[in-house]
């Protein structure tokens, strides 16, 4: 099946697609432009719904609002167009921004930051009471995250290293340990970016500068590859009524001649493969 182009806002870095099950709409962002968009498949309508400070990633809270992870380590709740601050900043992250994030089964959020010229990036865990702790250091580009179906392991992507890792994960405490390499991506095949896990436990990884999605078996073996008309395939998520719609973001919309005619657009495809919904965050609730 050829990917269907749903919307094209010529995103410089289209990222973070997330299905909102309460609204039955898809949200995604253009990180450097500080824009968030949403799409309603029931009507075909899509729109920009936020413009402001940079948003590197977001989760959906149990009350339906969005929890935005921004630059300088700021975390804010976005509700009906208004922002409420959870964290003003993280002092160690004032020179950078958050990148990919994910809520865990207990409502905590694992949230990574970009590296700076002075030091590598980091992965933090934001607990439901608003406290945060650094859980991984020395990260090139903190990126895609996911959980195994039994909730006993967590996937984590370091784009610069070209690796997807798998950690042991304790749902009760949020602790992660015993890092192992799940998949290695050769440099000539692009850079592993955003990811998700489907209902069979297979791992889907977007390939920045690789023009594709790659699906891995739970054992880390490539099972299929789907090509897109854009070099920078950045992330994906499952959504729709039965979670068989795959929504895919791309980047490079500010330079389509070099990045591909689909660069910066949002795509959808349906292969009859079912996904699972992402967990809700419960920060401050």
CSV table of C-alpha atoms in Angstrom, one decimal:
chain,number,residue,atom,x,y,z
A,1,UNK,CA,0.0,0.0,0.0
A,2,UNK,CA,1.2,3.5,-0.9
A,3,UNK,CA,1.2,6.0,2.0
A,4,UNK,CA,-1.6,8.5,1.8
A,5,UNK,CA,-0.7,12.1,2.3
A,6,UNK,CA,-3.1,13.6,4.8
A,7,UNK,CA,-1.8,17.1,5.4
A,8,UNK,CA,1.2,19.1,4.3
A,9,UNK,CA,2.2,22.1,6.4
A,10,UNK,CA,5.8,21.8,5.0
A,11,UNK,CA,7.1,21.1,8.5
A,12,UNK,CA,10.8,21.6,9.1
A,13,UNK,CA,10.7,18.9,11.7
A,14,UNK,CA,7.3,17.2,11.8
A,15,UNK,CA,7.3,15.0,14.8
A,16,UNK,CA,5.6,13.3,17.7
A,17,UNK,CA,2.3,12.0,16.2
A,18,UNK,CA,-0.1,11.0,18.9
A,19,UNK,CA,-3.6,9.7,18.7
A,20,UNK,CA,-6.1,11.3,21.1
A,21,UNK,CA,-8.6,8.6,21.9
A,22,UNK,CA,-11.0,10.9,23.7
A,23,UNK,CA,-11.2,13.3,20.8
A,24,UNK,CA,-10.6,10.7,18.1
A,25,UNK,CA,-8.1,13.1,16.5
A,26,UNK,CA,-4.4,13.0,15.7
A,27,UNK,CA,-2.0,15.6,17.0
A,28,UNK,CA,1.5,16.3,15.7
A,29,UNK,CA,4.2,19.0,16.0
A,30,UNK,CA,6.7,21.0,13.9
A,31,UNK,CA,9.4,21.3,16.6
A,32,UNK,CA,11.6,24.3,15.6
A,33,UNK,CA,8.5,26.3,14.5
A,34,UNK,CA,6.7,25.8,17.8
A,35,UNK,CA,3.6,24.6,16.0
A,36,UNK,CA,1.1,21.8,16.8
A,37,UNK,CA,-1.5,20.5,14.4
A,38,UNK,CA,-4.5,18.2,14.7
A,39,UNK,CA,-6.4,16.1,12.2
A,40,UNK,CA,-10.0,14.7,12.5
A,41,UNK,CA,-10.3,11.6,10.2
A,42,UNK,CA,-14.1,11.6,10.6
A,43,UNK,CA,-14.4,15.0,8.8
A,44,UNK,CA,-11.0,15.2,7.0
A,45,UNK,CA,-10.4,18.5,8.7
A,46,UNK,CA,-6.9,19.5,9.9
A,47,UNK,CA,-5.7,22.7,11.4
A,48,UNK,CA,-2.9,24.3,13.3
A,49,UNK,CA,-4.0,24.6,16.9
A,50,UNK,CA,-0.9,25.9,18.7
A,51,UNK,CA,1.9,28.3,18.0
A,52,UNK,CA,4.4,29.5,20.6
A,53,UNK,CA,7.5,28.2,22.3
A,54,UNK,CA,9.2,25.1,20.9
A,55,UNK,CA,7.5,21.8,21.8
A,56,UNK,CA,9.8,18.8,21.5
A,57,UNK,CA,7.2,16.3,22.5
A,58,UNK,CA,3.9,15.9,24.3
A,59,UNK,CA,1.7,13.3,26.0
A,60,UNK,CA,-2.1,13.2,26.7
A,61,UNK,CA,-3.2,13.6,30.3
A,62,UNK,CA,-6.0,11.5,31.8
A,63,UNK,CA,-8.3,14.6,31.6
A,64,UNK,CA,-7.6,15.0,27.9
A,65,UNK,CA,-5.3,18.0,27.9
A,66,UNK,CA,-1.8,18.0,26.4
A,67,UNK,CA,1.3,17.9,28.5
A,68,UNK,CA,4.0,19.8,26.5
A,69,UNK,CA,7.7,19.2,26.9
A,70,UNK,CA,9.5,22.3,25.6
A,71,UNK,CA,12.8,24.1,25.5
A,72,UNK,CA,14.9,24.9,28.6
A,73,UNK,CA,13.4,21.8,30.3
A,74,UNK,CA,10.0,23.5,30.7
A,75,UNK,CA,6.9,21.4,31.0
A,76,UNK,CA,3.5,22.9,30.6
A,77,UNK,CA,-0.1,21.8,30.4
A,78,UNK,CA,-2.0,23.0,27.3
A,79,UNK,CA,-5.8,23.2,27.8
A,80,UNK,CA,-8.2,25.0,25.6
A,81,UNK,CA,-5.4,27.2,24.3
A,82,UNK,CA,-4.1,28.2,27.7
A,83,UNK,CA,-0.8,27.1,29.3
A,84,UNK,CA,-0.2,26.1,32.9
A,85,UNK,CA,3.4,25.6,34.1
A,86,UNK,CA,4.4,22.3,35.7
A,87,UNK,CA,8.2,23.0,35.5
A,88,UNK,CA,9.5,26.4,34.7
A,89,UNK,CA,12.8,24.8,33.6
A,90,UNK,CA,15.5,22.3,34.4
A,91,UNK,CA,18.6,24.3,35.2
A,92,UNK,CA,20.9,21.7,33.5
A,93,UNK,CA,18.8,21.9,30.3
A,94,UNK,CA,18.5,25.7,29.8
A,95,UNK,CA,20.7,25.6,26.7
A,96,UNK,CA,18.7,22.8,25.0
A,97,UNK,CA,15.2,21.4,24.6
A,98,UNK,CA,13.2,18.2,25.1
A,99,UNK,CA,12.9,15.8,22.2
A,100,UNK,CA,10.9,12.6,22.2
A,101,UNK,CA,8.8,11.7,25.3
A,102,UNK,CA,6.5,8.9,26.4
A,103,UNK,CA,4.1,8.2,29.2
A,104,UNK,CA,4.5,5.0,31.1
A,105,UNK,CA,1.8,2.7,32.4
A,106,UNK,CA,1.7,4.4,35.7
A,107,UNK,CA,1.4,7.9,34.2
A,108,UNK,CA,5.0,9.0,34.7
A,109,UNK,CA,6.8,10.4,31.6
A,110,UNK,CA,10.2,9.5,30.2
A,111,UNK,CA,11.5,12.6,28.5
A,112,UNK,CA,14.8,13.0,26.7
A,113,UNK,CA,16.8,16.1,25.9
A,114,UNK,CA,19.0,17.1,23.0
A,115,UNK,CA,22.8,17.3,23.3
A,116,UNK,CA,24.6,20.7,23.4
A,117,UNK,CA,28.1,21.6,22.2
A,118,UNK,CA,29.2,21.2,25.8
A,119,UNK,CA,27.7,17.9,26.7
A,120,UNK,CA,25.6,14.9,25.6
A,121,UNK,CA,21.8,14.6,26.0
A,122,UNK,CA,20.0,12.9,28.8
A,123,UNK,CA,16.9,10.9,29.6
A,124,UNK,CA,14.8,12.0,32.5
A,125,UNK,CA,11.8,10.5,34.3
A,126,UNK,CA,9.1,12.9,35.4
A,127,UNK,CA,7.1,11.5,38.2
A,128,UNK,CA,3.4,12.1,38.8
A,129,UNK,CA,4.1,14.5,41.7
A,130,UNK,CA,6.2,16.7,39.4
A,131,UNK,CA,9.6,15.5,40.6
A,132,UNK,CA,12.2,14.5,38.0
A,133,UNK,CA,15.2,12.3,38.0
A,134,UNK,CA,17.9,11.7,35.4
A,135,UNK,CA,17.9,8.0,34.4
A,136,UNK,CA,20.3,7.9,31.4
A,137,UNK,CA,23.3,10.1,30.6
A,138,UNK,CA,25.7,10.4,27.7
A,139,UNK,CA,23.1,10.3,25.0
A,140,UNK,CA,23.7,11.7,21.4
A,141,UNK,CA,20.1,12.4,20.4
A,142,UNK,CA,17.5,11.1,22.8
A,143,UNK,CA,14.7,9.7,20.7
A,144,UNK,CA,11.9,7.1,20.2
A,145,UNK,CA,10.6,5.1,23.2
A,146,UNK,CA,8.2,2.3,23.7
A,147,UNK,CA,7.2,-0.6,26.1
A,148,UNK,CA,6.9,-4.3,25.6
A,149,UNK,CA,3.4,-5.7,25.8
A,150,UNK,CA,4.1,-7.3,29.2
A,151,UNK,CA,5.3,-3.9,30.5
A,152,UNK,CA,8.5,-5.5,31.8
A,153,UNK,CA,10.9,-3.8,29.3
A,154,UNK,CA,11.3,-0.4,27.7
A,155,UNK,CA,12.8,0.5,24.3
A,156,UNK,CA,14.9,3.7,23.9
A,157,UNK,CA,16.5,5.1,20.8
A,158,UNK,CA,19.8,7.0,20.7
A,159,UNK,CA,19.9,8.4,17.2
A,160,UNK,CA,23.5,9.4,17.2
A,161,UNK,CA,24.6,5.9,18.3
A,162,UNK,CA,22.4,4.4,15.6
A,163,UNK,CA,20.9,2.0,18.2
A,164,UNK,CA,17.6,1.0,19.8
A,165,UNK,CA,18.2,-0.2,23.3
A,166,UNK,CA,16.0,-2.3,25.5
A,167,UNK,CA,16.0,-1.9,29.3
A,168,UNK,CA,14.4,-3.9,32.1
A,169,UNK,CA,11.5,-1.7,33.4
A,170,UNK,CA,9.8,-1.8,36.8
A,171,UNK,CA,6.3,-0.5,36.5
A,172,UNK,CA,5.9,-0.1,40.3
A,173,UNK,CA,9.0,2.2,40.7
A,174,UNK,CA,9.6,3.4,37.2
A,175,UNK,CA,13.2,2.2,37.4
A,176,UNK,CA,15.1,1.0,34.4
A,177,UNK,CA,18.2,-1.2,34.3
A,178,UNK,CA,20.2,-3.7,32.4
A,179,UNK,CA,20.6,-1.9,29.0
A,180,UNK,CA,21.0,-4.1,26.0
A,181,UNK,CA,21.1,-3.4,22.3
A,182,UNK,CA,17.9,-4.4,20.5
A,183,UNK,CA,18.8,-3.2,17.0
A,184,UNK,CA,21.7,-1.5,15.3
A,185,UNK,CA,21.2,0.7,12.2
A,186,UNK,CA,24.1,1.0,9.8
A,187,UNK,CA,24.9,4.6,9.0
A,188,UNK,CA,24.2,4.1,5.3
A,189,UNK,CA,20.6,3.1,6.1
A,190,UNK,CA,19.7,6.3,7.9
A,191,UNK,CA,19.2,7.2,11.5
A,192,UNK,CA,16.7,5.6,13.9
A,193,UNK,CA,14.2,8.2,15.1
A,194,UNK,CA,10.7,7.9,16.6
A,195,UNK,CA,9.2,4.5,17.3
A,196,UNK,CA,6.2,2.6,18.5
A,197,UNK,CA,5.2,-1.0,19.4
A,198,UNK,CA,2.2,-2.8,17.8
A,199,UNK,CA,-0.3,-5.3,19.2
A,200,UNK,CA,2.0,-8.2,18.3
A,201,UNK,CA,4.9,-6.7,20.1
A,202,UNK,CA,6.7,-5.8,16.9
A,203,UNK,CA,8.8,-2.6,17.0
A,204,UNK,CA,8.3,0.1,14.3
A,205,UNK,CA,11.2,2.6,13.8
A,206,UNK,CA,11.2,5.7,11.7
A,207,UNK,CA,14.4,6.3,9.6
A,208,UNK,CA,15.6,9.9,9.4
A,209,UNK,CA,17.6,10.2,6.1
A,210,UNK,CA,16.4,6.6,5.4
A,211,UNK,CA,13.1,7.4,3.7
A,212,UNK,CA,11.3,4.5,5.4
A,213,UNK,CA,9.7,2.8,8.3
A,214,UNK,CA,11.2,-0.5,9.6
A,215,UNK,CA,9.3,-3.1,11.5
A,216,UNK,CA,11.3,-5.4,13.7
A,217,UNK,CA,10.2,-8.7,15.3
A,218,UNK,CA,10.4,-8.8,19.2
A,219,UNK,CA,13.7,-10.6,18.6
A,220,UNK,CA,15.1,-7.6,16.8
A,221,UNK,CA,15.0,-9.0,13.2
A,222,UNK,CA,13.8,-6.7,10.4
A,223,UNK,CA,10.5,-8.0,9.2
A,224,UNK,CA,9.5,-5.3,6.6
A,225,UNK,CA,10.4,-1.9,5.3
A,226,UNK,CA,8.0,0.7,3.9
A,227,UNK,CA,9.3,3.5,1.7
A,228,UNK,CA,8.1,7.2,1.8
A,229,UNK,CA,8.6,10.1,-0.7
A,230,UNK,CA,10.6,12.0,1.9
A,231,UNK,CA,14.2,11.4,3.1
A,232,UNK,CA,13.5,12.3,6.8
A,233,UNK,CA,10.8,9.9,8.1
A,234,UNK,CA,10.7,11.1,11.8
A,235,UNK,CA,8.0,9.2,13.8
A,236,UNK,CA,4.8,7.2,13.8
A,237,UNK,CA,1.9,6.1,15.9
A,238,UNK,CA,-1.2,3.9,15.5
A,239,UNK,CA,-4.7,5.4,15.7
A,240,UNK,CA,-8.2,5.3,14.3
A,241,UNK,CA,-11.2,3.4,15.5
A,242,UNK,CA,-9.5,0.0,15.7
A,243,UNK,CA,-5.9,1.3,15.9
A,244,UNK,CA,-5.0,0.0,12.4
A,245,UNK,CA,-4.3,3.4,10.9
A,246,UNK,CA,-0.6,4.2,11.0
A,247,UNK,CA,0.2,7.9,11.0
A,248,UNK,CA,3.7,9.0,10.0
A,249,UNK,CA,5.4,12.3,10.3
A,250,UNK,CA,8.3,13.6,8.1
A,251,UNK,CA,10.7,16.5,8.1
A,252,UNK,CA,12.5,18.7,5.6
A,253,UNK,CA,9.4,20.6,4.4
A,254,UNK,CA,11.5,23.8,4.1
A,255,UNK,CA,13.7,22.1,1.4
A,256,UNK,CA,11.5,19.8,-0.7
A,257,UNK,CA,13.8,19.9,-3.8
A,258,UNK,CA,16.5,18.0,-1.8
A,259,UNK,CA,14.4,16.3,0.9
A,260,UNK,CA,11.6,14.8,-1.3
A,261,UNK,CA,8.2,16.0,-2.5
A,262,UNK,CA,6.6,14.5,0.6
A,263,UNK,CA,9.0,16.1,3.0
A,264,UNK,CA,7.3,17.8,5.9
A,265,UNK,CA,3.9,16.1,5.4
A,266,UNK,CA,1.8,13.8,7.5
A,267,UNK,CA,1.0,10.4,6.0
A,268,UNK,CA,-1.3,7.6,6.8
A,269,UNK,CA,-1.4,3.9,5.8
A,270,UNK,CA,-3.3,0.9,6.8
A,271,UNK,CA,-1.8,-2.6,6.5
A,272,UNK,CA,-4.4,-4.4,8.7
A,273,UNK,CA,-1.9,-4.5,11.5
A,274,UNK,CA,-3.3,-3.4,14.8
A,275,UNK,CA,-1.5,-1.1,17.2
A,276,UNK,CA,-2.1,-0.2,20.8
A,277,UNK,CA,-2.9,3.1,22.3
A,278,UNK,CA,-0.2,5.0,24.2
A,279,UNK,CA,-0.5,5.5,27.9
A,280,UNK,CA,-1.9,8.6,29.5
A,281,UNK,CA,0.3,10.8,31.6
A,282,UNK,CA,-0.9,11.7,35.2
A,283,UNK,CA,1.4,14.5,36.0
A,284,UNK,CA,0.0,16.7,38.8
A,285,UNK,CA,-3.3,14.8,38.8
